[in-house]
Coordinates of C-alpha atoms in Angstrom, one line a residue:
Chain A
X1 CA -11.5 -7.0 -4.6
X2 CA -7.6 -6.5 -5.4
X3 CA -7.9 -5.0 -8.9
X4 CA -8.4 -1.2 -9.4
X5 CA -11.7 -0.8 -11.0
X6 CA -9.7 2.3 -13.2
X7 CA -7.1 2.9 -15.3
X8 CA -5.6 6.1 -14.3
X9 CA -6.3 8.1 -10.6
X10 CA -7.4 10.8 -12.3
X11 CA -9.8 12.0 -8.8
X12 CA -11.3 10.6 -5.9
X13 CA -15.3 11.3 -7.7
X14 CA -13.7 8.8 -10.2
X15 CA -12.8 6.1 -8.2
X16 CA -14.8 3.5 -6.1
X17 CA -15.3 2.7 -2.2
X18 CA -13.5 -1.0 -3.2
X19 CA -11.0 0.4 -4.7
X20 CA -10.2 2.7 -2.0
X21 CA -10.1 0.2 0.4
X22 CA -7.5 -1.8 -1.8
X23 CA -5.2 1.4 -2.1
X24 CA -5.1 2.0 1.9
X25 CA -4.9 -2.5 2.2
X26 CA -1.9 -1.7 0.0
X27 CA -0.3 0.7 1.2
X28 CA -0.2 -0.9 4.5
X29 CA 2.4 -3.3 3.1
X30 CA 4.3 -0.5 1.8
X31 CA 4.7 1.4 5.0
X32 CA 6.3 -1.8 6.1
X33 CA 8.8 -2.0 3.6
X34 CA 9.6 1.8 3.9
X35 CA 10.3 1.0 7.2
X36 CA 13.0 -2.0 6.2
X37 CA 16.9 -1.3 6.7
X38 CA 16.2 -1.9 2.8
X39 CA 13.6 0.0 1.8
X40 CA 13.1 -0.7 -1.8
X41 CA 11.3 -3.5 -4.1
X42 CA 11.8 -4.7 -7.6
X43 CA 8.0 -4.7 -8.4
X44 CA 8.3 -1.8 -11.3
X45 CA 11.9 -2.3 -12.4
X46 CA 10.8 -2.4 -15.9
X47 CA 8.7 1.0 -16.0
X48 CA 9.4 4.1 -16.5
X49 CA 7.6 7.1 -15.3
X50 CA 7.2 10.4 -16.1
X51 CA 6.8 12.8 -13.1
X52 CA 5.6 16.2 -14.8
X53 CA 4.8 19.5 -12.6
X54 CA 3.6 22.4 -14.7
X55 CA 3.2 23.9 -10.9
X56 CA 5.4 24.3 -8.2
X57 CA 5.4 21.5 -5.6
X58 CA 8.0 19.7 -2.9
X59 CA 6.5 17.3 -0.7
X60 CA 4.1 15.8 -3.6
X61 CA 7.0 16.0 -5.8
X62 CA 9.8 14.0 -3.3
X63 CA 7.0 11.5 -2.3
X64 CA 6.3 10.5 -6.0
X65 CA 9.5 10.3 -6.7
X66 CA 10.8 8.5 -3.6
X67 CA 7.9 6.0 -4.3
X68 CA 8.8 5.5 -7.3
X69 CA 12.4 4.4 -6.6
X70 CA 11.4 2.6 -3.8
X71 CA 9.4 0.8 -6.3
X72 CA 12.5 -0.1 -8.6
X73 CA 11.2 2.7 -11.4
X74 CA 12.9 4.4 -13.9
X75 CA 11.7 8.2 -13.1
X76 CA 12.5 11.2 -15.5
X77 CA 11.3 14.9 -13.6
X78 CA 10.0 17.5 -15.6
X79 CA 9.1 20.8 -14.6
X80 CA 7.5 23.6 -16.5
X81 CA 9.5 26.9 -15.6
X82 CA 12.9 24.2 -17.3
X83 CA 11.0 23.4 -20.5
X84 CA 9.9 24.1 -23.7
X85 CA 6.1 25.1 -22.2
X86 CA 7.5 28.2 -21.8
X87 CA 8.3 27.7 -25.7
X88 CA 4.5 27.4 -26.6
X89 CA 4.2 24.1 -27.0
X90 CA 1.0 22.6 -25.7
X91 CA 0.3 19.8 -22.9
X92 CA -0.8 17.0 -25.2
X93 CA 2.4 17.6 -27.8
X94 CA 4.4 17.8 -24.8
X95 CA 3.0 14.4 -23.5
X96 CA 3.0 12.9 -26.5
X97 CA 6.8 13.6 -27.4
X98 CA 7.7 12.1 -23.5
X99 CA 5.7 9.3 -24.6
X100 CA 7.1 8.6 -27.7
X101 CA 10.4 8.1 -25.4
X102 CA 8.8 5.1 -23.9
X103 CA 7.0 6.2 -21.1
X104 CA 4.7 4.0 -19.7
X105 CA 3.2 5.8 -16.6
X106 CA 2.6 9.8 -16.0
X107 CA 1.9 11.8 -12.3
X108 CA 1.1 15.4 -13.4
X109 CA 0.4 18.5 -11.3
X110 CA -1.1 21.2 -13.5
X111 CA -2.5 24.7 -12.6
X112 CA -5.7 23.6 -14.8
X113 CA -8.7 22.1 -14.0
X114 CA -9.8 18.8 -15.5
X115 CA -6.1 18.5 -17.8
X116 CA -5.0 14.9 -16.7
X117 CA -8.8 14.0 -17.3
X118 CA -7.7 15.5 -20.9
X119 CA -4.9 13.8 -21.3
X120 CA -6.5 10.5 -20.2
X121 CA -8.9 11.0 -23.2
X122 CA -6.2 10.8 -25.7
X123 CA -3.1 8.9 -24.3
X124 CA -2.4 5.2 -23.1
X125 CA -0.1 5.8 -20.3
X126 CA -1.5 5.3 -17.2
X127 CA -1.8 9.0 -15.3
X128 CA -1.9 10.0 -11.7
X129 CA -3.3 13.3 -11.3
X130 CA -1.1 15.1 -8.7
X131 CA -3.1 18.4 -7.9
X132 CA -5.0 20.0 -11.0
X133 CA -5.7 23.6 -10.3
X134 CA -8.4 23.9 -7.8
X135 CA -10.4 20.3 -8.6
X136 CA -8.4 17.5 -7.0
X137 CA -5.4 16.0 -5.3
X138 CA -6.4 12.1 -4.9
X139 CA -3.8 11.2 -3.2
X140 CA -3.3 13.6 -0.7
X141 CA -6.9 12.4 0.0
X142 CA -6.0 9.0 0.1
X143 CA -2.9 9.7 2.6
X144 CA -4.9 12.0 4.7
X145 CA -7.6 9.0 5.2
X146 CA -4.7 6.5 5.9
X147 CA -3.5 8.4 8.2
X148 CA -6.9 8.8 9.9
X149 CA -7.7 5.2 9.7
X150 CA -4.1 4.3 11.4
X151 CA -4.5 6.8 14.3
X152 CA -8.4 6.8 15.1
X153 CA -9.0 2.7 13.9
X154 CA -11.5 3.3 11.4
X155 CA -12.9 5.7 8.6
X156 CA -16.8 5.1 9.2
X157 CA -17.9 7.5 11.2
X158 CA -15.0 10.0 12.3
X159 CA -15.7 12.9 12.0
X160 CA -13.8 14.8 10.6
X161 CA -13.5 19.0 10.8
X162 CA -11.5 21.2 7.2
X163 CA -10.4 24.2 8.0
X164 CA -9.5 27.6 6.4
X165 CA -9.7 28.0 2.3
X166 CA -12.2 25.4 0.8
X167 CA -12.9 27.6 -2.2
X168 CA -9.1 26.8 -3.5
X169 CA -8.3 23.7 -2.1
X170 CA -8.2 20.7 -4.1
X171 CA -7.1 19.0 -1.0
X172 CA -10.8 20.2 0.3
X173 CA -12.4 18.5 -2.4
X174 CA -11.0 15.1 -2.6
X175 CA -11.0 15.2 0.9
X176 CA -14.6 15.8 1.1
X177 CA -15.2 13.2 -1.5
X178 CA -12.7 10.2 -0.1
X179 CA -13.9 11.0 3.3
X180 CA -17.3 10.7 2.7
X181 CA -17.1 7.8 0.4
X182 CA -15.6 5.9 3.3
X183 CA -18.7 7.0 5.4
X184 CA -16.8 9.9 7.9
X185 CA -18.7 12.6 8.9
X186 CA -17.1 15.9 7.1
X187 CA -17.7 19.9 8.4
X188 CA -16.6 22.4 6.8
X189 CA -15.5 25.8 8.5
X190 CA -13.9 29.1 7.5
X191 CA -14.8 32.5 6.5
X192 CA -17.9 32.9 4.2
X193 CA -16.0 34.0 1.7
X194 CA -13.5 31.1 1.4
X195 CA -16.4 28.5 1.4
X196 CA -18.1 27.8 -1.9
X197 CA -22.4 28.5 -1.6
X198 CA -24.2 25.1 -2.1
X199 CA -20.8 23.1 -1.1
X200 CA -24.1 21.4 1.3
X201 CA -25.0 19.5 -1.5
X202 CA -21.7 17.1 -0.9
X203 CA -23.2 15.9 1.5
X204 CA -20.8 17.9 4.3
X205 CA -22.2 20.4 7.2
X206 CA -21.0 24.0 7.1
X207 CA -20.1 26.6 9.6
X208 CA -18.9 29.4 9.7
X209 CA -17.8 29.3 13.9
X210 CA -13.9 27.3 13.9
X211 CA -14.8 26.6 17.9
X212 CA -17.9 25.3 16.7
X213 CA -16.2 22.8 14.0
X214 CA -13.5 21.6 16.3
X215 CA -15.6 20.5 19.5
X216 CA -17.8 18.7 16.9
X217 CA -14.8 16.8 15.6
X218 CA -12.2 13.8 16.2
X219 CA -9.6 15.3 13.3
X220 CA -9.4 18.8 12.5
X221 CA -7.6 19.1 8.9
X222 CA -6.1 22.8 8.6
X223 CA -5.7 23.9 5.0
X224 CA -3.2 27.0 4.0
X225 CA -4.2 30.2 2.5
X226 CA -3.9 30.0 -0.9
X227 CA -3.0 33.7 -1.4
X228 CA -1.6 32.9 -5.1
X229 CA -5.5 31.7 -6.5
X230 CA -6.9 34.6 -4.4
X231 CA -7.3 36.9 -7.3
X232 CA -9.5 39.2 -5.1
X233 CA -9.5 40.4 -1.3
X234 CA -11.4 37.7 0.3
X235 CA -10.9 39.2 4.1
X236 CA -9.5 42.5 4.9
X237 CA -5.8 40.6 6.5
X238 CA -3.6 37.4 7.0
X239 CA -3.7 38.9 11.0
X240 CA -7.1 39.4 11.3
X241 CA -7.7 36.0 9.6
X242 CA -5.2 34.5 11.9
X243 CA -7.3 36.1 15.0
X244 CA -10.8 34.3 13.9
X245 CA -9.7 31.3 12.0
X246 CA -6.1 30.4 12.9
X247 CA -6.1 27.1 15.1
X248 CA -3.9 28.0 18.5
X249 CA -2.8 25.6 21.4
X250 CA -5.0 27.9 24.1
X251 CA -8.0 26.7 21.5
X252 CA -7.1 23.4 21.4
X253 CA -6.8 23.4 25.2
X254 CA -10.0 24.7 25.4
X255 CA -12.0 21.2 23.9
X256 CA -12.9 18.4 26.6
X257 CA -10.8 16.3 24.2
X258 CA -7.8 15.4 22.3
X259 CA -8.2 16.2 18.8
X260 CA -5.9 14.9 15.4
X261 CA -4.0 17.9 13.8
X262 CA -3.5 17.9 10.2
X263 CA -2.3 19.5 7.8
X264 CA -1.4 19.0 3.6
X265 CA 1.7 21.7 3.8
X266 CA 3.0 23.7 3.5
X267 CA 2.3 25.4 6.9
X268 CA 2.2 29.4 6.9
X269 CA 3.2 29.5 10.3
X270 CA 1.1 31.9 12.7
X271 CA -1.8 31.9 10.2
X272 CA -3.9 28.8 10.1
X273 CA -1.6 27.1 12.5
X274 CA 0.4 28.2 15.3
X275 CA 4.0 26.5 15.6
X276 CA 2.8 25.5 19.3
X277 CA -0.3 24.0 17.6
X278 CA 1.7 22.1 14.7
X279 CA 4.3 21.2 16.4
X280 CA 2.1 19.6 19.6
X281 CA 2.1 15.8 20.2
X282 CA -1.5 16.2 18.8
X283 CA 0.1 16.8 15.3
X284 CA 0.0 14.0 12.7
X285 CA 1.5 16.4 10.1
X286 CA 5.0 14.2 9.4
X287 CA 3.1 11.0 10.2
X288 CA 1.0 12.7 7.0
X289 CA 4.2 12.9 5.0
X290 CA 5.4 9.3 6.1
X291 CA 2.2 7.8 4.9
X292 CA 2.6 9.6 1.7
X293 CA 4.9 7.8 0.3
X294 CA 3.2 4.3 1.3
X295 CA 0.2 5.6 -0.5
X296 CA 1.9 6.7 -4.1
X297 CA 3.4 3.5 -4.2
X298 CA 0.4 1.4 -3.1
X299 CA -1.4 3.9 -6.4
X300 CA 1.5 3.0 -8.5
X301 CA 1.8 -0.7 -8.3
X302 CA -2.0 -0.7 -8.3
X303 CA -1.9 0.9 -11.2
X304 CA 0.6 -1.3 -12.9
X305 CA -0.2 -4.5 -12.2
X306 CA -3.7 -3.8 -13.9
X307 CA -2.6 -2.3 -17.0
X308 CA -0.5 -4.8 -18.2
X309 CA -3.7 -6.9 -19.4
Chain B
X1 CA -13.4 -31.7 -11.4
X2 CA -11.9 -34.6 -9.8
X3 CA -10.1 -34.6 -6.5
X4 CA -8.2 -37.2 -4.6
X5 CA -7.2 -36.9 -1.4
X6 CA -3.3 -37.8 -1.3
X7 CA -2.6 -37.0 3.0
X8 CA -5.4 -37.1 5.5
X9 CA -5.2 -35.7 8.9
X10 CA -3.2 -38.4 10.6
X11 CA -0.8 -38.3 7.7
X12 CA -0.2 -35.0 8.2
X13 CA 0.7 -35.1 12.4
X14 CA 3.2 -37.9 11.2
X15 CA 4.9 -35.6 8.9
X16 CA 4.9 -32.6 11.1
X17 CA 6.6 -34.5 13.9
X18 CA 8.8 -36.2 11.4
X19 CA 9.8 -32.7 10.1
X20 CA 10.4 -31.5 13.6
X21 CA 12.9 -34.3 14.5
X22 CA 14.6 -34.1 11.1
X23 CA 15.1 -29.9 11.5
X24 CA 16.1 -30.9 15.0
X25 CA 19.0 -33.7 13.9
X26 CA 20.8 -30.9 11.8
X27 CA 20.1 -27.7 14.1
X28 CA 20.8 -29.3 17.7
X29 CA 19.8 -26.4 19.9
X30 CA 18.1 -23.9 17.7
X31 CA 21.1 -20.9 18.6
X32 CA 20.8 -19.8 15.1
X33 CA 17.6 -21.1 13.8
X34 CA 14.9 -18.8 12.8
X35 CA 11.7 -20.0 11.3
X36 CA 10.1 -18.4 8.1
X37 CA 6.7 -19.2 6.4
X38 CA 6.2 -17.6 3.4
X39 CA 2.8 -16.4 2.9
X40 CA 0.2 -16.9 2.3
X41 CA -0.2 -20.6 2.5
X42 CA 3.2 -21.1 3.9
X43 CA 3.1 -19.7 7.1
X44 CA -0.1 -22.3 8.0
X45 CA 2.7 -24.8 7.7
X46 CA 5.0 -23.0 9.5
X47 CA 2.7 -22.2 12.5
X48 CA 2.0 -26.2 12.9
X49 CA 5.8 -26.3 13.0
X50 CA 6.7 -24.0 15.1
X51 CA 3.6 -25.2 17.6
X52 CA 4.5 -28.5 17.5
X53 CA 8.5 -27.6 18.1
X54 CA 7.1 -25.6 20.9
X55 CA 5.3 -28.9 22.4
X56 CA 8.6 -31.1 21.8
X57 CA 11.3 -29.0 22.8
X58 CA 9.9 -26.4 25.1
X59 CA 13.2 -25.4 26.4
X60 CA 14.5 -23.9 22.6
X61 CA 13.3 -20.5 22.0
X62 CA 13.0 -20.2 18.0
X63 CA 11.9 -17.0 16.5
X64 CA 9.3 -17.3 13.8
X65 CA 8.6 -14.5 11.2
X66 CA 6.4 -14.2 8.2
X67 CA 7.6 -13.2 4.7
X68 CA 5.3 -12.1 2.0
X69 CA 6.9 -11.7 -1.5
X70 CA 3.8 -10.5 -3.7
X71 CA 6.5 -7.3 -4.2
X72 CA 9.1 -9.5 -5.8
X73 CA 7.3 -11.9 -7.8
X74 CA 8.5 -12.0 -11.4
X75 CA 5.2 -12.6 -13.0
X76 CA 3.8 -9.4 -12.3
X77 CA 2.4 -7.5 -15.1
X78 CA 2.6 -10.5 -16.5
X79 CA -0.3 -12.9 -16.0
X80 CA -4.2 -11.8 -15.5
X81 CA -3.7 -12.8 -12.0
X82 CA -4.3 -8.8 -9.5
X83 CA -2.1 -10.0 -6.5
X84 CA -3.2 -8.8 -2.9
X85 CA 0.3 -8.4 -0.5
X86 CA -0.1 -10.0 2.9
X87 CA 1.9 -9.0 6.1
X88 CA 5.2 -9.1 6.1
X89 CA 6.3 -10.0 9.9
X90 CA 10.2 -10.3 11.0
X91 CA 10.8 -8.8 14.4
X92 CA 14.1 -10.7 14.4
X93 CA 17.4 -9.7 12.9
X94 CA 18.5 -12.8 10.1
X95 CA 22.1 -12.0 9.8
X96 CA 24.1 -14.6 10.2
X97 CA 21.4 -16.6 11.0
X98 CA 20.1 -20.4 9.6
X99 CA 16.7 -19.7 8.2
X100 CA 14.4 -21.9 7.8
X101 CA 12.2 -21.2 5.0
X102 CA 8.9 -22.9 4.9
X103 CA 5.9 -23.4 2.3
X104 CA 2.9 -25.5 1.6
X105 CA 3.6 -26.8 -2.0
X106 CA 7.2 -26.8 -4.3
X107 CA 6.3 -26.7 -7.5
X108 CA 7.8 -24.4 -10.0
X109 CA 10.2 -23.0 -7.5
X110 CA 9.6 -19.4 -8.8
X111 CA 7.8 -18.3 -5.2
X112 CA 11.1 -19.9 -3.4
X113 CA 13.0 -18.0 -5.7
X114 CA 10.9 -14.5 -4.8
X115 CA 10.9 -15.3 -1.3
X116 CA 15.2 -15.5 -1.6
X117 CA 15.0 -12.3 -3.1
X118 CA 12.9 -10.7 -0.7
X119 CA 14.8 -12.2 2.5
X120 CA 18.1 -10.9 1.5
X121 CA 16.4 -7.5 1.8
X122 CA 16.4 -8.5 5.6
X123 CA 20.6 -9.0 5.9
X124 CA 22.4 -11.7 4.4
X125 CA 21.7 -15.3 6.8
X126 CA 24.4 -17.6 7.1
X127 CA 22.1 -20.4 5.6
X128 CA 18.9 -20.9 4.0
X129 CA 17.2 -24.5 4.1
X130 CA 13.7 -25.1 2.2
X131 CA 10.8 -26.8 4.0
X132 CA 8.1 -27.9 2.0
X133 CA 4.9 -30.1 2.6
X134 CA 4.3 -31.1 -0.8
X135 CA 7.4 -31.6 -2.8
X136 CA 6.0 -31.6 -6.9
X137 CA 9.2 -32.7 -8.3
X138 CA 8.6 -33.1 -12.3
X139 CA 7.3 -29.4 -12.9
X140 CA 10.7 -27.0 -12.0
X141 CA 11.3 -23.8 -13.8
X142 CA 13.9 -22.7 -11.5
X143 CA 17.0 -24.5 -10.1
X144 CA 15.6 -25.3 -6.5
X145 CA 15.1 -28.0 -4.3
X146 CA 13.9 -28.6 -0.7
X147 CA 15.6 -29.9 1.9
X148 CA 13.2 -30.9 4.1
X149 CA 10.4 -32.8 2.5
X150 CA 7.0 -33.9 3.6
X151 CA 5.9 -35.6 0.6
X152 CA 7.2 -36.2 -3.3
X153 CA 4.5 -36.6 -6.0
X154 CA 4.9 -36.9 -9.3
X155 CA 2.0 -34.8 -10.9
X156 CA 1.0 -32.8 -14.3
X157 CA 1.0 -29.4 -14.8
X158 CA -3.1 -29.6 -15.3
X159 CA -3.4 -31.0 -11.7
X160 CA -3.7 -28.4 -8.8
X161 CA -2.4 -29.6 -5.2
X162 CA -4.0 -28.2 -2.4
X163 CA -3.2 -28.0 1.0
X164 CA -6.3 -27.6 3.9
X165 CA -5.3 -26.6 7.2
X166 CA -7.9 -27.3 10.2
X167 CA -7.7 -23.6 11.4
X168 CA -8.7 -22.1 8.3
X169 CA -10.3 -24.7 6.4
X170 CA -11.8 -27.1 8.9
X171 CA -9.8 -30.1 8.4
X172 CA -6.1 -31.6 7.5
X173 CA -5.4 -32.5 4.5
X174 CA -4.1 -32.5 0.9
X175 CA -5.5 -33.2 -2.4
X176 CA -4.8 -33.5 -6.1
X177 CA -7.3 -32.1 -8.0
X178 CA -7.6 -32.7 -12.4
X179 CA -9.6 -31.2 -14.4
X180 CA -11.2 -33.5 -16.6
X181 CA -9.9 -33.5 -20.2
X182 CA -12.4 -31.8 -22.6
X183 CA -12.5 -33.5 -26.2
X184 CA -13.8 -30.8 -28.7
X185 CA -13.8 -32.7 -31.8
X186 CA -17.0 -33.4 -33.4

């Protein structure tokens, strides 16, 4: 066990329970090293990587790319709204003239489900799928269970509540896969609407009672409101929403215990989350962001050190 | 697969005291000694060291860290070999300091030359002194040598060394082991 059994991180259904285990092993190390007066290793000084985000991102974006130099890379940064996408020219031409620059590893965020797992199909680079559409984010699912694992001790058998939109969160997803890959216990909750029917099948309990979800779990996981995939009304407002759904400090209060609060970002305030709530010593929401970059560069050297044979 | 044993158990206390009294000689009281074992197999050594020094001298407070260098090692992507990183442990400042840097086996001197690499990422010590167990003096890539010696041999590249601790592998003590030479020709 300290090979990757995979090529590229394309999604958490992809990858195995070994191999997660050697990503969070890894990225133990790393959070060391980020945490040096010198923060940075020579391990990748002679890649290059291509960070490309057809889709608006920050935190995702700054961790990659913080991980990467931390890692001795060479990164370029693409994004689509700067390029000639807006041209016409497709996603594989696109790749394929980066990589005809020399690139030897890609992260991509793209609006579309399944395109790194295209891309991965007819390119060499390695490729680190950074959020496609509403499918997957693998390592925000990979932070989020390092982050559990650090705070609560172990994966196997938290258990661990997600909150809010499921139908467009990729961060649900992977989530529900790393999570219960790793044997942790995973409920979902949220309005009717916002769940998908037959989610069950996942293995993952549902319900539709937020009080009900958070006295069953150790780590509540609050997702955002994806009001830009909501092509339809799918409840009558954000206030109303924020009355039934939105996690408060008098709710949190409420439980016989301490629960974990997290969150992907970014936080709409007052909706899913009140500040009192994020903000409480409950919160691992930065300790998320810390981890983050331990994790991409635990993927990334992973990654690396296996493609070279 | 042939092995020899080349330092059995009793060996192996000799040299760990002998070690001690030499490191002793040149750093008197241990102001500005720090002890490093690089890992993995390193820090076995270093641990015997710095128990014994603890036995000896129980008046000198050393500190002891452990470096891992699997980040800085120059033949990654570059051999079949998937390297796992151990913990890196320094709770001490180096700067300024004499470090001691310790390992089980010298042989190419490329891990030596990693592990410099990945201590001057901790501040810039005043010295650094090598202490190795097995000292494999015919097979350098790299122009390093040890200071502090436990034993020379003269050995071919074939030939693996390896170095049993009684914690982790039961028993002292350190053997050459060939493999044996297969003729092909019909």
């Amino acid at each position: 066990m300290s090979a990757l059994s995979t090529k590229h991180l394309l999604g958490i259904k992809y990858i195995n329970t070994d191999d997660i285990h050697l990503i969070l092993q890894t990225a133990k190390e790393f959070k060391e090293v980020i945490n040096r007066p010198i923060k940075k290793v020579p391990s990748l000084r002679d890649l290059t990587i291509a960070n490309l985000f057809f889709e608006n991102s920050t935190r995702t974006r700054i961790s990659f790319e913080l991980a990467q130099k931390r890692l001795s890379a060479d990164v370029i940064n693409f994004s689509a709204s700067a390029s000639s996408v807006k041209k016409g020219e497709t996603l594989l031409d696109t790749v394929n003239n980066i990589l005809a620059m020399k690139v030897d590893m890609i992260v991509m965020r793209h609006s579309s489900v399944g395109a790194p797992m295209f891309l991965a199909n007819k390119i060499d680079a390695n490729i680190i799928n950074a959020g496609d559409g509403t499918h997957e984010h693998p390592t925000q699912a990979l932070l989020d269970a390092y982050s559990i694992k650090e705070k609560v001790g172990e994966l196997k058998g938290v258990r661990v509540a997600i909150i809010g939109d499921i139908r467009h969160s990729r961060v649900a997803l992977s989530n529900i896969y790393c999570l219960t890959k790793m044997g942790a216990e995973v409920m979902l909750a949220g309005p009717p609407t916002l769940i998908p029917k037959h989610i069950e099948s996942l293995g993952v309990k549902v319900t539709y009672n937020v009080k009900e979800a958070l006295e069953w779990c150790d780590v509540a996981n609050i997702l955002r409101i994806q009001l830009e995939r909501q092509d339809i009304k799918y409840f009558p407002t954000l206030r109303e929403y924020a009355l039934y759904y939105g996690i408060t400090k008098e709710i949190l209060d409420s439980l016989n215990k301490k629960i974990l609060i997290m969150h992907p970002g970014p936080i709409n305030r007052g909706v899913e989350i009140s500040s009192d709530a994020a903000d409480s010593p409950q919160s691992i929401i930065l300790d998320q962001v810390e981890n983050g970059v331990a994790i991409r560069m635990a993927i990334m050297f992973l990654l690396a050190g296996r493609s070279f044979t | 697969m042939q092995s020899r044993v080349i330092l059995d158990h009793k060996q192996i206390a000799l040299i760990i005291d002998r070690l001690c009294y030499q490191i002793t000689e040149t750093h008197k009281d241990f102001k500005e000694a720090v002890l490093i074992g690089v890992q993995p197999r390193g820090v076995d050594l270093a641990e015997r060291l710095f128990d014994r020094f603890k036995q000896l001298f129980p008046d000198y407070k050393i500190p002891y860290g452990k470096l891992d260098i699997t980040f800085y090692r120059d033949d990654f992507r570059r051999s079949d070999k998937a390297f796992s990183p151990s913990v890196t442990d320094i709770e001490f400042s180096i700067e300024g300091k004499n470090v001691l840097l310790i390992d089980d086996v010298l042989f190419t001197g490329r891990t030596i030359r990693s592990a410099l690499d990945a201590l001057l990422d901790f501040g810039r010590p005043n010295d650094v002194e090598l202490v190795v167990l097995i000292d494999r003096r015919l097979q350098r890539h790299v122009p390093i040598q040890a200071k502090y010696i436990g034993k020379t041999i003269d050995s071919i590249i074939s030939e693996k060394v390896k170095v049993f601790w009684q914690d982790k592998d039961g028993m002292d003590k350190v053997e050459i082991i060939t493999e044996p030479i297969i003729n092909v020709e019909n």
